[in-house]
Coordinates of C-alpha atoms in Angstrom, one line a residue:
X1 CA -13.5 24.9 -22.7
X2 CA -16.4 24.0 -25.7
X3 CA -16.7 25.5 -28.7
X4 CA -19.5 26.3 -31.0
X5 CA -20.2 24.1 -33.5
X6 CA -20.2 24.8 -37.4
X7 CA -24.0 25.1 -37.3
X8 CA -24.0 28.1 -34.4
X9 CA -21.1 29.6 -36.2
X10 CA -22.9 29.6 -39.6
X11 CA -26.3 31.0 -37.8
X12 CA -24.4 33.5 -35.7
X13 CA -23.1 34.6 -39.2
X14 CA -26.2 34.7 -41.2
X15 CA -27.8 37.0 -38.2
X16 CA -24.5 39.6 -37.8
X17 CA -24.4 39.9 -41.7
X18 CA -28.5 40.7 -41.4
X19 CA -28.3 43.1 -38.9
X20 CA -24.9 44.6 -39.7
X21 CA -24.2 44.5 -43.4
X22 CA -27.5 44.4 -45.6
X23 CA -28.9 47.0 -44.2
X24 CA -25.5 49.5 -45.0
X25 CA -25.6 48.2 -48.3
X26 CA -26.5 51.0 -51.3
X27 CA -29.6 50.2 -53.6
X28 CA -27.8 49.1 -56.1
X29 CA -25.6 46.1 -54.3
X30 CA -28.8 45.2 -52.0
X31 CA -29.8 42.6 -54.5
X32 CA -26.7 41.2 -54.6
X33 CA -26.0 41.6 -50.9
X34 CA -29.7 39.9 -49.7
X35 CA -29.0 37.2 -52.4
X36 CA -25.8 36.4 -50.8
X37 CA -27.9 36.4 -47.4
X38 CA -30.4 34.0 -49.4
X39 CA -27.2 31.6 -50.0
X40 CA -25.6 32.0 -46.7
X41 CA -29.2 31.0 -45.3
X42 CA -29.4 27.7 -47.7
X43 CA -25.8 26.8 -46.6
X44 CA -27.2 26.7 -43.1
X45 CA -30.4 24.9 -42.9
X46 CA -28.7 22.0 -45.4
X47 CA -25.5 22.1 -43.0
X48 CA -27.8 21.6 -39.8
X49 CA -29.7 18.9 -41.6
X50 CA -26.8 17.0 -42.5
X51 CA -26.2 15.0 -39.0
X52 CA -28.9 13.9 -36.9
X53 CA -28.3 15.1 -33.5
X54 CA -26.5 13.2 -30.8
X55 CA -30.0 11.6 -29.2
X56 CA -31.1 10.4 -32.5
X57 CA -28.4 8.6 -33.8
X58 CA -29.2 5.2 -32.8
X59 CA -31.5 5.1 -35.9
X60 CA -30.9 4.9 -39.0
X61 CA -30.9 8.2 -41.2
X62 CA -31.3 9.4 -44.8
X63 CA -29.2 11.8 -46.0
X64 CA -30.7 15.0 -46.7
X65 CA -28.3 15.5 -49.5
X66 CA -30.0 12.5 -51.2
X67 CA -33.4 13.6 -50.9
X68 CA -32.5 17.2 -52.3
X69 CA -30.6 15.6 -55.3
X70 CA -33.9 13.6 -56.0
X71 CA -36.4 16.4 -55.4
X72 CA -34.3 19.2 -57.2
X73 CA -34.3 16.7 -59.9
X74 CA -37.9 15.8 -60.4
X75 CA -37.5 12.1 -59.7
X76 CA -40.9 10.8 -59.1
X77 CA -41.6 9.8 -55.1
X78 CA -42.1 6.2 -56.2
X79 CA -39.0 5.9 -58.1
X80 CA -37.5 7.9 -54.8
X81 CA -39.4 5.6 -52.5
X82 CA -37.9 2.2 -54.2
X83 CA -34.9 3.4 -54.5
X84 CA -34.0 5.0 -50.8
X85 CA -36.5 3.7 -48.5
X86 CA -37.3 0.0 -49.5
X87 CA -34.0 -1.1 -48.9
X88 CA -34.3 0.1 -45.4
X89 CA -37.9 -0.8 -44.5
X90 CA -37.2 -4.5 -46.1
X91 CA -34.2 -5.0 -44.4
X92 CA -34.6 -8.1 -42.3
X93 CA -32.3 -6.4 -39.8
X94 CA -34.5 -3.5 -39.3
X95 CA -37.0 -5.0 -37.0
X96 CA -38.4 -1.8 -35.6
X97 CA -39.6 -0.6 -39.4
X98 CA -38.1 3.5 -38.2
X99 CA -35.9 5.6 -40.1
X100 CA -35.1 9.2 -39.6
X101 CA -35.3 12.0 -42.5
X102 CA -34.7 15.8 -42.2
X103 CA -37.9 18.1 -42.9
X104 CA -39.4 21.4 -41.9
X105 CA -39.7 21.0 -38.0
X106 CA -36.1 18.9 -37.9
X107 CA -35.2 15.3 -38.0
X108 CA -38.3 13.7 -38.3
X109 CA -38.9 10.0 -37.0
X110 CA -40.6 7.9 -39.7
X111 CA -42.9 5.0 -38.8
X112 CA -43.1 2.0 -41.4
X113 CA -44.5 -0.6 -39.2
X114 CA -48.0 -1.1 -39.4
X115 CA -48.3 -2.4 -35.4
X116 CA -45.7 0.4 -34.1
X117 CA -48.2 3.4 -36.1
X118 CA -51.2 2.1 -34.6
X119 CA -49.4 1.9 -31.1
X120 CA -48.6 5.8 -31.9
X121 CA -51.7 7.0 -33.3
X122 CA -53.8 5.2 -30.3
X123 CA -51.5 7.0 -27.9
X124 CA -50.0 3.6 -26.4
X125 CA -46.5 3.1 -25.6
X126 CA -43.9 2.0 -23.0
X127 CA -43.2 5.3 -21.9
X128 CA -40.4 5.9 -19.3
X129 CA -42.1 8.6 -17.6
X130 CA -46.0 8.6 -16.1
X131 CA -48.2 12.1 -16.9
X132 CA -52.1 12.1 -18.5
X133 CA -51.4 14.1 -21.6
X134 CA -51.1 13.0 -24.9
X135 CA -47.6 11.2 -25.8
X136 CA -48.3 12.1 -29.3
X137 CA -50.0 15.0 -29.9
X138 CA -50.0 16.2 -33.9
X139 CA -47.1 18.7 -34.4
X140 CA -47.9 22.6 -34.6
X141 CA -46.8 24.3 -37.8
X142 CA -43.1 25.2 -37.0
X143 CA -42.5 28.9 -36.6
X144 CA -40.4 29.3 -39.6
X145 CA -43.1 27.7 -41.8
X146 CA -45.9 30.0 -40.6
X147 CA -47.5 32.3 -43.2
X148 CA -46.1 30.1 -46.0
X149 CA -48.4 29.2 -49.2
X150 CA -48.9 25.4 -47.8
X151 CA -50.1 27.0 -44.2
X152 CA -52.2 30.1 -45.4
X153 CA -54.3 27.3 -47.3
X154 CA -54.1 24.0 -44.7
X155 CA -53.0 25.4 -41.5
X156 CA -54.9 27.3 -38.7
X157 CA -57.5 26.2 -35.8
X158 CA -58.8 23.4 -37.9
X159 CA -60.0 19.7 -37.1
X160 CA -56.8 18.6 -38.6
X161 CA -54.5 20.0 -36.7
X162 CA -55.9 21.0 -33.4
X163 CA -55.5 18.7 -30.2
X164 CA -57.1 18.0 -27.1
X165 CA -60.4 20.1 -26.0
X166 CA -60.5 22.3 -29.3
X167 CA -60.4 19.1 -31.3
X168 CA -63.0 17.3 -29.4
X169 CA -65.2 20.6 -29.7
X170 CA -64.8 20.5 -33.7
X171 CA -65.6 17.2 -34.1
X172 CA -68.5 16.9 -32.1
X173 CA -69.8 19.7 -34.4
X174 CA -69.0 18.0 -37.8
X175 CA -69.7 14.4 -37.0
X176 CA -73.5 14.7 -38.0
X177 CA -72.7 15.8 -41.2
X178 CA -70.4 12.7 -42.1
X179 CA -73.0 10.1 -40.2
X180 CA -75.9 11.2 -41.9
X181 CA -77.5 9.4 -44.8
X182 CA -75.0 9.7 -47.9
X183 CA -75.9 12.0 -50.6
X184 CA -75.2 9.2 -53.2
X185 CA -78.1 10.2 -55.7
X186 CA -76.1 13.8 -55.6
X187 CA -73.0 11.9 -56.6
X188 CA -74.6 10.1 -59.0
X189 CA -76.1 13.1 -60.9
X190 CA -72.6 14.8 -61.1
X191 CA -71.7 11.8 -62.7
X192 CA -74.5 12.0 -65.2
X193 CA -73.3 16.0 -66.1
X194 CA -69.9 14.8 -65.7
X195 CA -71.0 12.4 -69.0
X196 CA -72.5 14.7 -70.8
X197 CA -69.0 17.0 -71.1
X198 CA -67.6 14.2 -71.9
X199 CA -69.3 13.8 -74.9
X200 CA -68.1 17.0 -76.0
X201 CA -64.6 16.0 -75.6
X202 CA -63.9 13.3 -77.7
X203 CA -61.7 10.1 -77.2
X204 CA -59.0 10.9 -75.5
X205 CA -59.8 12.8 -72.4
X206 CA -57.6 14.3 -69.6
X207 CA -59.3 12.5 -66.9
X208 CA -57.5 14.1 -63.9
X209 CA -58.7 17.2 -64.5
X210 CA -62.3 15.9 -64.7
X211 CA -62.2 14.6 -61.4
X212 CA -60.6 17.4 -59.9
X213 CA -63.7 19.4 -61.2
X214 CA -66.2 16.7 -60.4
X215 CA -65.0 16.8 -56.6
X216 CA -65.0 20.5 -56.6
X217 CA -68.7 20.0 -57.5
X218 CA -69.4 17.1 -55.2
X219 CA -67.9 19.1 -51.8
X220 CA -69.2 22.6 -52.9
X221 CA -73.1 21.1 -52.7
X222 CA -72.5 18.2 -50.2
X223 CA -70.1 20.5 -47.7
X224 CA -71.3 24.1 -48.5
X225 CA -75.0 24.4 -50.3
X226 CA -72.7 25.9 -53.3
X227 CA -72.2 25.2 -56.7
X228 CA -69.1 25.8 -58.0
X229 CA -70.1 25.0 -61.7
X230 CA -66.4 23.4 -62.1
X231 CA -68.0 20.3 -64.3
X232 CA -69.6 22.8 -66.5
X233 CA -67.3 25.5 -66.7
X234 CA -63.2 24.6 -66.4
X235 CA -62.9 28.3 -66.8
X236 CA -65.1 29.6 -64.3
X237 CA -63.2 31.8 -61.4
X238 CA -63.1 28.7 -58.7
X239 CA -61.9 26.3 -60.9
X240 CA -58.8 28.7 -62.1
X241 CA -57.9 30.1 -58.4
X242 CA -58.2 26.6 -56.9
X243 CA -56.1 25.4 -59.7
X244 CA -53.3 27.8 -59.5
X245 CA -53.3 27.7 -55.7
X246 CA -53.0 23.6 -55.7
X247 CA -50.1 24.1 -58.2
X248 CA -48.2 26.1 -55.9
X249 CA -48.7 24.0 -52.7
X250 CA -47.2 21.2 -55.1
X251 CA -43.6 23.1 -55.4
X252 CA -41.4 20.6 -53.2
X253 CA -39.0 23.7 -52.7
X254 CA -40.8 26.0 -50.7
X255 CA -42.3 23.0 -48.7
X256 CA -38.8 22.3 -47.8
X257 CA -37.2 25.4 -47.7
X258 CA -40.2 27.7 -46.2
X259 CA -38.3 30.5 -45.7
X260 CA -38.1 31.2 -49.2
X261 CA -42.0 31.4 -49.1
X262 CA -41.8 34.1 -46.4
X263 CA -38.8 36.3 -46.1
X264 CA -37.2 36.3 -49.5
X265 CA -40.7 35.8 -51.1
X266 CA -39.6 39.2 -52.9
X267 CA -36.9 37.1 -55.1
X268 CA -40.0 35.1 -56.7
X269 CA -42.6 37.1 -58.6
X270 CA -44.4 34.3 -59.7
X271 CA -44.8 32.7 -56.2
X272 CA -46.2 36.2 -55.1
X273 CA -48.5 35.8 -57.4
X274 CA -49.8 32.5 -56.7
X275 CA -50.0 33.8 -52.8
X276 CA -52.1 36.5 -53.8
X277 CA -54.7 34.0 -55.7
X278 CA -55.0 32.2 -52.1
X279 CA -56.1 35.7 -50.7
X280 CA -58.6 36.0 -53.3
X281 CA -59.5 32.3 -52.5
X282 CA -60.1 32.9 -49.1
X283 CA -62.0 35.9 -49.8
X284 CA -64.5 33.8 -52.3
X285 CA -65.0 31.2 -49.4
X286 CA -66.0 34.2 -46.9
X287 CA -68.5 35.1 -49.4
X288 CA -70.0 31.6 -49.0
X289 CA -69.9 32.0 -45.5
X290 CA -71.8 35.3 -45.5
X291 CA -74.2 33.9 -48.2
X292 CA -75.0 31.0 -45.8
X293 CA -75.4 32.6 -42.8
X294 CA -78.1 35.2 -44.5
X295 CA -80.0 31.8 -46.0
X296 CA -79.9 30.4 -42.5
X297 CA -82.0 33.1 -41.7
X298 CA -85.1 31.8 -43.8
X299 CA -86.9 29.0 -41.7
X300 CA -87.6 27.5 -44.9
X301 CA -84.2 27.2 -46.4
X302 CA -83.1 24.0 -48.3
X303 CA -80.4 22.6 -49.8
X304 CA -81.6 21.8 -53.2
X305 CA -78.5 19.7 -54.0
X306 CA -79.5 17.0 -51.1
X307 CA -81.9 14.3 -49.9
X308 CA -84.9 15.6 -47.8
X309 CA -83.7 16.1 -44.3
X310 CA -80.2 16.5 -45.2
X311 CA -78.0 19.1 -44.0
X312 CA -74.3 20.0 -45.7
X313 CA -71.3 20.6 -43.2
X314 CA -71.6 24.2 -43.3
X315 CA -75.2 24.5 -42.7
X316 CA -74.3 22.1 -39.8
X317 CA -71.4 24.3 -38.2
X318 CA -73.7 27.5 -38.3
X319 CA -77.1 25.7 -37.0
X320 CA -75.3 24.2 -33.8
X321 CA -73.6 27.7 -33.3
X322 CA -76.9 29.2 -33.3
X323 CA -78.6 26.8 -31.0
X324 CA -75.3 27.4 -28.7
X325 CA -74.0 24.1 -28.7
X326 CA -70.6 25.1 -29.8
X327 CA -69.4 28.1 -31.5
X328 CA -67.0 28.1 -34.0
X329 CA -64.8 31.9 -34.4
X330 CA -64.8 32.9 -38.1
X331 CA -61.2 32.2 -37.8
X332 CA -62.3 28.4 -37.2
X333 CA -64.9 28.4 -39.8
X334 CA -62.9 29.5 -42.7
X335 CA -59.7 27.4 -41.4
X336 CA -61.8 24.3 -41.2
X337 CA -63.3 25.3 -44.6
X338 CA -60.1 25.6 -46.5
X339 CA -58.8 22.2 -44.6
X340 CA -62.0 20.5 -46.2
X341 CA -60.8 21.6 -49.6
X342 CA -57.4 19.4 -49.1
X343 CA -58.8 16.8 -46.7
X344 CA -62.5 16.5 -49.0
X345 CA -61.7 17.2 -52.4
X346 CA -58.1 16.6 -53.2
X347 CA -57.6 13.5 -52.0
X348 CA -60.4 11.7 -53.3
X349 CA -60.3 13.4 -56.8
X350 CA -56.7 12.0 -57.5
X351 CA -57.8 8.3 -55.5
X352 CA -60.4 8.4 -58.5
X353 CA -58.0 9.3 -61.6
X354 CA -55.4 6.2 -59.7
X355 CA -58.0 4.1 -60.3
X356 CA -59.5 4.8 -63.6
X357 CA -55.4 4.8 -64.8
X358 CA -55.4 0.7 -62.6
X359 CA -58.5 0.0 -64.5
X360 CA -57.1 0.9 -67.9
X361 CA -54.0 -0.9 -67.7
X362 CA -55.7 -4.0 -66.4
X363 CA -58.8 -4.8 -68.7
X364 CA -59.1 -8.2 -67.1
X365 CA -59.8 -6.2 -63.8
X366 CA -61.7 -3.7 -65.3
X367 CA -64.1 -6.3 -67.2
X368 CA -64.6 -8.1 -63.6
X369 CA -65.7 -5.0 -62.3
X370 CA -68.3 -4.2 -64.9
X371 CA -69.7 -7.3 -64.3
X372 CA -70.3 -6.6 -60.6
X373 CA -71.8 -3.5 -61.9
X374 CA -74.3 -4.5 -63.8
X375 CA -75.1 -7.6 -62.0
X376 CA -76.1 -4.8 -59.5
X377 CA -77.9 -1.7 -61.5
X378 CA -78.5 -4.0 -64.5
X379 CA -77.6 -3.3 -68.2
X380 CA -80.1 -1.4 -69.5
X381 CA -78.4 1.1 -72.0
X382 CA -79.5 4.4 -69.6
X383 CA -77.7 6.1 -66.8
X384 CA -78.5 4.2 -63.6
X385 CA -78.1 6.5 -60.5
X386 CA -76.8 3.5 -57.6
X387 CA -78.5 3.5 -53.9
X388 CA -76.9 3.6 -51.0
X389 CA -77.5 -0.1 -50.2
X390 CA -76.4 -0.9 -53.5
X391 CA -72.9 0.9 -53.0
X392 CA -72.9 -1.6 -50.1
X393 CA -73.0 -4.5 -52.4
X394 CA -69.9 -3.6 -54.8
X395 CA -67.6 -5.7 -52.9
X396 CA -64.7 -6.3 -56.1
X397 CA -65.2 -2.4 -56.9
X398 CA -64.6 -2.0 -52.8
X399 CA -61.4 -3.8 -53.3
X400 CA -60.4 -2.0 -56.2
X401 CA -60.8 1.2 -54.5
X402 CA -58.8 0.4 -51.5
X403 CA -55.8 -1.4 -53.8
X404 CA -55.7 2.0 -55.7
X405 CA -55.2 3.6 -52.3
X406 CA -52.6 0.9 -51.0
X407 CA -50.8 1.3 -54.2
X408 CA -51.0 4.4 -55.0
X409 CA -52.3 6.6 -51.9
X410 CA -52.9 10.3 -52.6
X411 CA -51.1 11.3 -49.1
X412 CA -47.6 9.3 -48.8
X413 CA -47.4 10.4 -45.1
X414 CA -50.1 11.7 -42.0
X415 CA -49.9 15.0 -40.1
X416 CA -46.7 14.9 -37.9
X417 CA -47.0 14.3 -34.5
X418 CA -44.8 14.8 -31.6
X419 CA -43.6 13.3 -28.7
X420 CA -44.4 14.8 -25.4
X421 CA -42.4 12.7 -23.3
X422 CA -39.4 10.1 -23.3
X423 CA -40.9 7.1 -24.6
X424 CA -40.7 4.1 -26.8
X425 CA -41.9 2.9 -30.1
X426 CA -40.8 -1.0 -31.1
X427 CA -38.3 -0.9 -28.1
X428 CA -36.5 2.1 -29.7
X429 CA -35.5 4.8 -27.6
X430 CA -37.3 8.5 -28.7
X431 CA -36.5 11.7 -27.0
X432 CA -39.0 14.1 -25.9
X433 CA -39.9 16.7 -28.3
X434 CA -39.0 14.9 -31.7
X435 CA -41.8 15.2 -34.7
X436 CA -42.9 11.6 -35.4
X437 CA -44.8 10.4 -38.4
X438 CA -46.2 7.5 -40.1
X439 CA -45.0 6.7 -43.8
X440 CA -48.1 5.4 -45.5
X441 CA -46.6 4.6 -48.5
X442 CA -43.4 2.5 -47.2
X443 CA -46.0 0.4 -45.4
X444 CA -48.3 -0.3 -48.1
X445 CA -44.9 -0.8 -50.5
X446 CA -43.2 -3.4 -47.8
X447 CA -42.2 -6.9 -49.1
X448 CA -42.6 -7.9 -45.6
X449 CA -46.3 -7.2 -45.8
X450 CA -47.5 -7.0 -49.3
X451 CA -45.8 -9.6 -51.8
X452 CA -45.2 -7.9 -55.0
X453 CA -46.3 -4.7 -53.8
X454 CA -45.8 -2.9 -57.0
X455 CA -48.5 -4.9 -59.0
X456 CA -51.7 -4.0 -58.5
X457 CA -53.6 -6.8 -57.4
X458 CA -57.5 -6.0 -55.7
X459 CA -57.4 -9.9 -54.7
X460 CA -55.3 -8.6 -52.0
X461 CA -58.7 -7.3 -50.1
X462 CA -60.6 -10.4 -50.7
X463 CA -60.6 -11.5 -47.0
X464 CA -59.6 -9.8 -43.8
X465 CA -55.8 -11.2 -44.1
X466 CA -54.1 -7.7 -45.3
X467 CA -56.7 -5.0 -43.9
X468 CA -54.6 -4.6 -40.4
X469 CA -52.0 -3.0 -42.3
X470 CA -54.1 -0.7 -44.6
X471 CA -53.6 2.9 -43.1
X472 CA -54.6 5.3 -45.9
X473 CA -57.5 6.8 -43.4
X474 CA -55.2 6.6 -40.6
X475 CA -56.2 5.2 -37.2
X476 CA -57.6 5.4 -34.2
X477 CA -59.8 8.5 -33.0
X478 CA -58.1 10.3 -35.3
X479 CA -59.2 8.1 -38.1
X480 CA -60.4 10.8 -41.6
X481 CA -64.2 12.0 -40.8
X482 CA -64.9 11.9 -44.6
X483 CA -63.4 8.2 -45.0
X484 CA -67.4 7.1 -45.9
X485 CA -68.3 10.1 -47.8
X486 CA -64.9 9.7 -50.1
X487 CA -66.2 5.7 -50.5
X488 CA -68.9 6.2 -51.6
X489 CA -68.3 9.1 -53.6
X490 CA -65.7 6.4 -55.8
X491 CA -68.2 3.8 -55.7
X492 CA -70.8 5.6 -57.5
X493 CA -68.7 7.1 -60.1
X494 CA -67.1 3.9 -60.9
X495 CA -69.6 2.0 -61.1
X496 CA -71.6 4.2 -63.4
X497 CA -68.3 4.7 -65.5
X498 CA -67.9 0.8 -65.9
X499 CA -71.7 0.6 -67.3
X500 CA -71.0 3.3 -69.6
X501 CA -67.6 3.1 -70.8
X502 CA -65.1 0.8 -71.6
X503 CA -61.1 2.8 -71.4
X504 CA -57.2 2.2 -72.0
X505 CA -54.3 4.0 -71.8
X506 CA -53.2 5.9 -75.1
X507 CA -50.4 4.4 -76.7
X508 CA -48.1 7.6 -76.7
X509 CA -49.5 8.2 -72.7
X510 CA -46.6 9.5 -70.5
X511 CA -48.5 7.2 -68.1
X512 CA -48.2 3.9 -70.4
X513 CA -45.5 2.3 -68.3
X514 CA -46.6 3.6 -64.8
X515 CA -48.4 6.4 -63.8
X516 CA -46.5 9.7 -63.3
X517 CA -47.6 11.9 -60.3
X518 CA -47.2 15.6 -59.4
X519 CA -47.0 16.7 -56.0
X520 CA -44.9 16.4 -52.9
X521 CA -47.3 16.1 -49.7
X522 CA -50.0 14.9 -51.8
X523 CA -50.4 13.0 -55.0
X524 CA -52.0 13.4 -58.4
X525 CA -51.6 11.9 -61.8
X526 CA -50.1 14.4 -64.2
X527 CA -53.0 15.1 -67.0
X528 CA -54.0 11.6 -67.3
X529 CA -55.3 11.1 -70.6
X530 CA -57.5 8.2 -71.2
X531 CA -59.5 6.9 -74.2
X532 CA -62.6 6.3 -73.4
X533 CA -65.1 4.4 -75.6
X534 CA -69.0 4.3 -75.1
X535 CA -71.0 1.1 -74.1
X536 CA -74.2 2.9 -75.0

């Protein structure tokens, strides 16, 4: 005779309590009663996550209590990774580079070996059964996480999360927008606009705030044909609403415990206001789509922010629909626009801020990069707009971008996959229906792959030796579609800034001894203050 486990008993108790006890409570005691239900639910979730199931216990794991203590204490991800993960991944006896951690979808296998990561991302492995389906498709949003703030912002039927035919259809429609001639002139003009704003801000500037506004305008004009006016007006409705939503998404508590972002949301009135702001943001985006549809009825319509014959992403998606080459429903179109805000705005904004921080901390590297920018663009005391060809010649600046993405990549992991069959990774058995992920931060900081991994050193990318272990944009057929777009944004802004300014970290900055980050599923520097001095 078998007996139910403690997790099963806890789950049954919670169900009975919610169904039979809470409804019978008086209004006066209901808050206390529901609070007790919340506490029981929290206990159940933690109890369930204390130990992996038997089928996964051959893989070493990180205790959820260790992670919870770290997250709730506000420990930066860098410190947590170096304290908890690096001893695991740099252990000479850990040949497979795998470990387990409990996440929203349950116990998740994390890969910290670049060769194994590529094997998984290419859907090639030593499988123990044979079918023609993908072995590692992207994981669906867990049911308990649906309609949370994060899901409402990033989830849905978009190019980032779909699989199979649906993904291929959307990718085909979006490809032209990212394979045309890059709008480097637009990036340069926005940088000059940013310089003018910096003139009014004094010597010390919150640069992370400025890059968020710069990339918002770059995405708006190049992606949607819409001017958010974020650089000029930091209090614009778009900046205000988007910032509020972004802060909400970065809250680790609601990401780890999604039930509190839905069923028990009423206990967190401030969180409810963020949900309301996201609804407002979606409504504003719908107005952008509706305006674009009306504009395209005019055969002479042109996005004035782009070069001749260039078209923004939203225009291309709607035109392909009008030509019958493929159509996105309103839900799909809206979902993709929200996704591109995260993929095309937040990551590049953070990468630029991290790069400026590291150049502030390393004046010798900053000067070497400046010499390259001057060699390509000249040293005349005027703002110069780089051409696409000139950005291709920025070898050392490109190494700085790569090293920044290695040491402080905005995304610590990729979108999770899951196993559709029993399989093996690096000789380790992985059962069917298990979430699988790649920990980019751990790969990019492993001493097995990068000597003195904590040191900012662009010369790592001087040759091809280390590039095989660099996975900031993913790998294989689903590598980030906006990779070249982001690279060109960064090359243009950094090169123009090197000619215009020298900069350093203020003595009293919180970042003086290492960058402090905010975020959980994506990182950004916390209020990055930089001292700028004009060169002309």
